[in-house]
Coordinates of C-alpha atoms in Angstrom, one line a residue:
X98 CA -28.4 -27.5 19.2
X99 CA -29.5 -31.1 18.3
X100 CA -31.5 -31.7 15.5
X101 CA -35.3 -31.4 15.5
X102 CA -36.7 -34.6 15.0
X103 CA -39.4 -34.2 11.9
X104 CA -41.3 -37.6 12.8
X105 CA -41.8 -35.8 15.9
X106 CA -42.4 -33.1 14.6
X107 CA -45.4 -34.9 12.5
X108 CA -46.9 -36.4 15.6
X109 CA -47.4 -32.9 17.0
X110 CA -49.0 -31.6 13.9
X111 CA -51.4 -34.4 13.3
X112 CA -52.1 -33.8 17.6
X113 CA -52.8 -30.3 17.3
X114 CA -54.8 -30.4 14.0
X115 CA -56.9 -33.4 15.7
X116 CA -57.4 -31.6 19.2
X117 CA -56.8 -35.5 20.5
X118 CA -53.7 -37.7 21.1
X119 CA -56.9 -40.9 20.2
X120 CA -57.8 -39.6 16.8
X121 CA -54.6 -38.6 16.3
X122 CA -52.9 -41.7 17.5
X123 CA -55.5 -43.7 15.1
X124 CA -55.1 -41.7 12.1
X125 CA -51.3 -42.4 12.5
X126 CA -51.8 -46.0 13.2
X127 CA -49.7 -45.7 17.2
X128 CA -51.0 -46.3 20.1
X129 CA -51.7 -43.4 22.7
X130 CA -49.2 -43.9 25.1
X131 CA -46.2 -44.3 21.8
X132 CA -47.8 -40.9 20.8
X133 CA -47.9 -39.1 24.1
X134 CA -43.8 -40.8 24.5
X135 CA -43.0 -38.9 20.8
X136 CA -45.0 -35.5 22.2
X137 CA -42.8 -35.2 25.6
X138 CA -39.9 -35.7 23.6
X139 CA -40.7 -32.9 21.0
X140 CA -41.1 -30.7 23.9
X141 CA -38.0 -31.8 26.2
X142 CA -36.2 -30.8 22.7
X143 CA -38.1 -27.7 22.5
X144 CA -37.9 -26.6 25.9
X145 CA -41.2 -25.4 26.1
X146 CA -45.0 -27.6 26.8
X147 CA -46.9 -27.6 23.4
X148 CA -50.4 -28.7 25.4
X149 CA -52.5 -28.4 27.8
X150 CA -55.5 -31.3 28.9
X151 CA -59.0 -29.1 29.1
X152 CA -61.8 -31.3 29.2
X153 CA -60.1 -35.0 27.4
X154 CA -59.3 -32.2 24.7
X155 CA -55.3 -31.3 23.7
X156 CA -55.6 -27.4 23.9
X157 CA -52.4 -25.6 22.1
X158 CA -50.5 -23.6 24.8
X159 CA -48.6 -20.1 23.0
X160 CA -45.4 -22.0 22.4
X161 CA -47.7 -24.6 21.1
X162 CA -49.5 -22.2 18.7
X163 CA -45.9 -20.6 17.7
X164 CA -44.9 -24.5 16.6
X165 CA -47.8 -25.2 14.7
X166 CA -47.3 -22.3 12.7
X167 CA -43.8 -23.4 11.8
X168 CA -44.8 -27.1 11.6
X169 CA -47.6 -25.7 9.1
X170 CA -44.7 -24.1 7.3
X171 CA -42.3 -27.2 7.5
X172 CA -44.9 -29.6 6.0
X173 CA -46.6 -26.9 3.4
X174 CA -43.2 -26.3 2.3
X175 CA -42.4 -30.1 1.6
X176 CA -46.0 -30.5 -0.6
X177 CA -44.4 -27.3 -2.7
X178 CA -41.3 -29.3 -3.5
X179 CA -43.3 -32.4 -4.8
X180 CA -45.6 -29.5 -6.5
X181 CA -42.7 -27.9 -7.5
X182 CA -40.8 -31.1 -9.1
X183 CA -44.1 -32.0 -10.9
X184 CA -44.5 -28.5 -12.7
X185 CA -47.0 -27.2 -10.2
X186 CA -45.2 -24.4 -9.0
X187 CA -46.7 -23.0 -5.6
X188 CA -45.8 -20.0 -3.0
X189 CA -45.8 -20.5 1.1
X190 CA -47.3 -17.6 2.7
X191 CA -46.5 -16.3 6.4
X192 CA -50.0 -15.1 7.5
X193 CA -50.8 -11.8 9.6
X194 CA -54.6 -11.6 10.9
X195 CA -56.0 -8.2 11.7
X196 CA -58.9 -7.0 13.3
X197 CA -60.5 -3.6 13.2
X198 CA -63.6 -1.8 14.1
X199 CA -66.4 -1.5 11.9
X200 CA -65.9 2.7 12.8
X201 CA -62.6 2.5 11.5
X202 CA -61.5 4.2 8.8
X203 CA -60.8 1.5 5.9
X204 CA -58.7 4.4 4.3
X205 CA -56.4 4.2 7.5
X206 CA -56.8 0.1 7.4
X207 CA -55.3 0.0 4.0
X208 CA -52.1 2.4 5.0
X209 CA -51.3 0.7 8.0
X210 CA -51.2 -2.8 6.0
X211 CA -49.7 -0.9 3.0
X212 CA -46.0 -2.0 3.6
X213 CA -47.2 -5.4 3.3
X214 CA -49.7 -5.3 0.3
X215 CA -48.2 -7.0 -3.1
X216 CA -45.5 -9.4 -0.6
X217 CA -46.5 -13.1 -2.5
X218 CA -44.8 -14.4 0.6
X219 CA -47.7 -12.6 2.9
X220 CA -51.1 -13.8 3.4
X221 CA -53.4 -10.3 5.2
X222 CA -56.5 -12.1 7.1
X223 CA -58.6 -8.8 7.7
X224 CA -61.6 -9.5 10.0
X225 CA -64.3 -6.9 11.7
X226 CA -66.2 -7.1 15.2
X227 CA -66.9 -5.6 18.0
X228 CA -64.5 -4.7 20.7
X229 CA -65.3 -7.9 22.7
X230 CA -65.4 -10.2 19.9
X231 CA -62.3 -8.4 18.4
X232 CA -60.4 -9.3 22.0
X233 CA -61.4 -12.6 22.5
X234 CA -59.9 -13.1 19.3
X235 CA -56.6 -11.5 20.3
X236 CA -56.4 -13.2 23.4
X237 CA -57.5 -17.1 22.0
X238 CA -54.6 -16.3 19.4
X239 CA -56.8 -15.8 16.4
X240 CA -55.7 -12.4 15.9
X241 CA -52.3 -10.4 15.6
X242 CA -53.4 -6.6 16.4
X243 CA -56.5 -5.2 16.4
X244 CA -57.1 -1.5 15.1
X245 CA -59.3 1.0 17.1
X246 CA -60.0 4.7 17.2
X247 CA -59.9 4.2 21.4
X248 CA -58.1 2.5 23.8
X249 CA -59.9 -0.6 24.9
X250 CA -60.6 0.8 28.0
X251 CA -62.6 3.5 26.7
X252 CA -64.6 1.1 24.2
X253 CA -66.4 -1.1 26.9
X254 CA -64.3 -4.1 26.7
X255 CA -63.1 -6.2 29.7
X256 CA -59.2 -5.6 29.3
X257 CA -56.9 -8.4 30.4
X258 CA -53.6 -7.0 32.0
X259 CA -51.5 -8.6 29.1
X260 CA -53.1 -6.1 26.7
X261 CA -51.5 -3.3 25.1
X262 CA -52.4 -0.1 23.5
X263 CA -50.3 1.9 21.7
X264 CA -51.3 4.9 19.7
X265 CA -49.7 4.4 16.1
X266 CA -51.2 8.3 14.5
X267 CA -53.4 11.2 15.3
X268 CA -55.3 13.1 12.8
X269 CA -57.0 16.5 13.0
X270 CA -60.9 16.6 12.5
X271 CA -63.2 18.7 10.4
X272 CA -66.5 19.0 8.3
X273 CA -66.1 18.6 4.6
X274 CA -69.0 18.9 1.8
X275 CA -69.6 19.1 -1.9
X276 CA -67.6 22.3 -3.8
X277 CA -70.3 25.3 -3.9
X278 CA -72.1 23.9 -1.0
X279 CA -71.1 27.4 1.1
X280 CA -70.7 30.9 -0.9
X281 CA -68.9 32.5 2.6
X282 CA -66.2 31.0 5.0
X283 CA -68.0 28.8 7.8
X284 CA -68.9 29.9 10.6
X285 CA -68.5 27.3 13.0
X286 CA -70.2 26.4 15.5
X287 CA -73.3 28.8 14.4
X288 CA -73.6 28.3 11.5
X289 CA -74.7 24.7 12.2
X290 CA -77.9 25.9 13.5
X291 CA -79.1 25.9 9.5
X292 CA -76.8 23.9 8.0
X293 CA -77.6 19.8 7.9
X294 CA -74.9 17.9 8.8
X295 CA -74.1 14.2 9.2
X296 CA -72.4 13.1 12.1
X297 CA -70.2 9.8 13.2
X298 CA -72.5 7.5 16.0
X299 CA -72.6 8.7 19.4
X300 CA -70.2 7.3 21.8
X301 CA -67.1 8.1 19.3
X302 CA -64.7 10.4 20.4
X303 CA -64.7 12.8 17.5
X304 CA -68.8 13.0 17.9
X305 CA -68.8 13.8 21.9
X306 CA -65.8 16.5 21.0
X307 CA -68.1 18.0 18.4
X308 CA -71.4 17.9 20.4
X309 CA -69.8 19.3 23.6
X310 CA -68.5 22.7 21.2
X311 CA -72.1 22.9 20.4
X312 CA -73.4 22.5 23.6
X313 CA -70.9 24.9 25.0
X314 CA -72.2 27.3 22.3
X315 CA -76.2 26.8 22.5
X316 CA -76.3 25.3 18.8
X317 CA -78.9 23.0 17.9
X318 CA -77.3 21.0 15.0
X319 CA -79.8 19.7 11.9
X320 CA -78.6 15.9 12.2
X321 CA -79.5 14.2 8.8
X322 CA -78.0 11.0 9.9
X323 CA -75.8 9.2 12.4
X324 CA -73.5 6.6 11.5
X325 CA -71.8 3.4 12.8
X326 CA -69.7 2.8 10.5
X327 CA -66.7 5.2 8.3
X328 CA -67.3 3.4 5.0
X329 CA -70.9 4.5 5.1
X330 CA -70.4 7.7 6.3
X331 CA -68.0 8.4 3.2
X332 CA -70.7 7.3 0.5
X333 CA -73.3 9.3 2.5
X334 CA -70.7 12.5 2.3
X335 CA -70.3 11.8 -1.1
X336 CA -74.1 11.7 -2.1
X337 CA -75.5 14.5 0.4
X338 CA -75.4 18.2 0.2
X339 CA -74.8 17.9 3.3
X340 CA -71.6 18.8 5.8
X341 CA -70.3 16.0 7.3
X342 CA -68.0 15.2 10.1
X343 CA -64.5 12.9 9.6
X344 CA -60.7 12.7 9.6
X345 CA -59.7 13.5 6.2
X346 CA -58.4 10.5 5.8
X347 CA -62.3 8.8 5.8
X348 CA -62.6 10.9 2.1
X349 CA -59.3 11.2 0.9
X350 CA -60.0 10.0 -2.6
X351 CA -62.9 12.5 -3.0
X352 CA -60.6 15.6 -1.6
X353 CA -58.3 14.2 -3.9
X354 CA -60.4 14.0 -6.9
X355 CA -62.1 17.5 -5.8
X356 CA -66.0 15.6 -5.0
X357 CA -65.5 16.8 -1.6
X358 CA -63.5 19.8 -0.3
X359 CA -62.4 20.6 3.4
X360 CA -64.3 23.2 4.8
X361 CA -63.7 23.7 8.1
X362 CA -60.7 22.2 10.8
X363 CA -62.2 22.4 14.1
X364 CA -59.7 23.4 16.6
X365 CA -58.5 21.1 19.2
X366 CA -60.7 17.6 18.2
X367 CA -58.7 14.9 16.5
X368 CA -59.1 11.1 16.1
X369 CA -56.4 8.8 17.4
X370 CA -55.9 5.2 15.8
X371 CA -54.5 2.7 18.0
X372 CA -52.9 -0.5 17.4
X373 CA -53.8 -2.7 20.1
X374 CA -52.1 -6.3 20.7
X375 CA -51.3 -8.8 23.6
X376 CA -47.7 -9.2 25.5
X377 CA -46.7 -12.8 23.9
X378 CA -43.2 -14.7 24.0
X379 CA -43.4 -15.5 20.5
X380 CA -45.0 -12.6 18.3
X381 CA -45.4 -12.1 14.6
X382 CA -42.8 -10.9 13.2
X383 CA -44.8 -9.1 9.9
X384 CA -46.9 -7.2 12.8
X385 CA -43.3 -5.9 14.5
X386 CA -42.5 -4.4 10.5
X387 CA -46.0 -2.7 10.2
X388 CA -45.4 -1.0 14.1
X389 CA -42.1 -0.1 13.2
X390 CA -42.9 1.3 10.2

């Protein structure tokens, strides 16, 4: 293999960070057509086209995203050997961005990023949406994986064939509450009929499970809130005397610490976390050590 040309190299970063072969070509003091010459070459070397033309704008293609990344790298890492040399020691990071669902359990967030938590060499970009916004992301490249409690099929987002959804754990579900809350075993689903409970937002999968058991049973459930969002729910579960309806992995600091106990498993209704990314050429490696792990 032939070595990679570096003042090439720099022609493409200054391109892609300018989104313009004329600014670029001014800030580097060339003329466009010099500049467009150095930019085929770079990608005759690298086999692969680095841009697209949308609109008089240079738009990154994926192998064109993939080399800014390392280009980032290559010229990051030559300002931390001048930083270095001059006694201002710095770290390069590679970066992993994750998105996740507001309903998502930031319990279950922080185990699936836990193999890479203390890494100096890792930079976590954690960012929340909805579905849509959370795929638009993945697709324009802004995003490695997005975490859901659903396939994206089932959350009202328009999948793109290149999408992929791949179940990474399965938990059971259940109603937990404050110790002493109950002075006899639970008796489920009945007992809901005078019990208050608080329940995830409708249109989860854990919440229709639980309301077609208490449909099937004629129960009437006392609903003291309905909530969007896991981190919420938890503070509410903590606060209430109240039952309330999660994976135990939503409270398992309080079950832990003995705030909150388990009181009843319902049979059969689970919550399912899914990891869900886009078929690329080039992906992130840190994403492949959190899927294997």
């Amino acid at each position: 293999m032939t070595a990679l040309n570096y003042n090439h190299l720099r022609y493409f970063h200054a391109v892609a960070h300018a989104g313009s072969l004329t600014r670029a070509a001014q800030g580097l003091n060339l003329s466009q057509s010099a500049l467009s010459v150095q930019l085929k070459a770079l990608e005759v070397q690298l086999g692969h086209s680095l841009f697209e033309r949308e609109h008089r704008r240079m738009v990154l293609t994926e192998a064109g995203k993939v080399a800014l990344d390392y280009a980032d790298t290559v010229f990051a890492a030559g300002e931390a050997l001048q930083s270095t040399l001059a006694g201002r020691a710095r770290l390069d990071q590679q970066v992993l961005r994750v998105g996740a669902l507001p309903t998502l359990s930031r319990n279950f967030q922080a185990e699936f990023i836990a193999p890479l938590i203390g890494r100096r060499d890792v930079e976590l970009v954690m960012v929340s949406g909805t579905i849509r916004e959370l795929l638009a992301q993945l697709e324009a490249h802004e995003l490695d994986v997005v975490l859901a409690n659903q396939p994206p099929r089932l959350l009202g987002g328009l999948v793109a064939p290149d999408i992929v959804s791949r179940r990474i754990a399965q938990q059971p579900v259940g109603l937990v509450g404050p110790p002493g809350l109950l002075h006899r075993p639970l008796n489920f689903p009945l007992d809901l009929a005078r019990l208050p409970v608080l329940l995830p937002a409708k249109g989860l999968d854990i919440r229709t499970g639980f309301d077609q058991l208490l449909d099937a049973a004629g129960v009437q459930p006392i609903i003291l809130a309905e909530v969007d969002d896991m981190a919420m729910l938890r503070l509410l579960a903590r606060s209430s005397e109240a039952l309330t309806l999660v994976p135990p992995i939503v409270v398992k600091d309080e079950l832990a610490a003995g705030t909150l106990v388990e009181v009843f498993t319902i049979p059969g209704l689970t919550e399912e976390f899914h990891a869900i990314t886009q078929r690329r050429r080039f992906p992130n490696p840190l994403l492949g050590e959190l899927l294997d792990s």
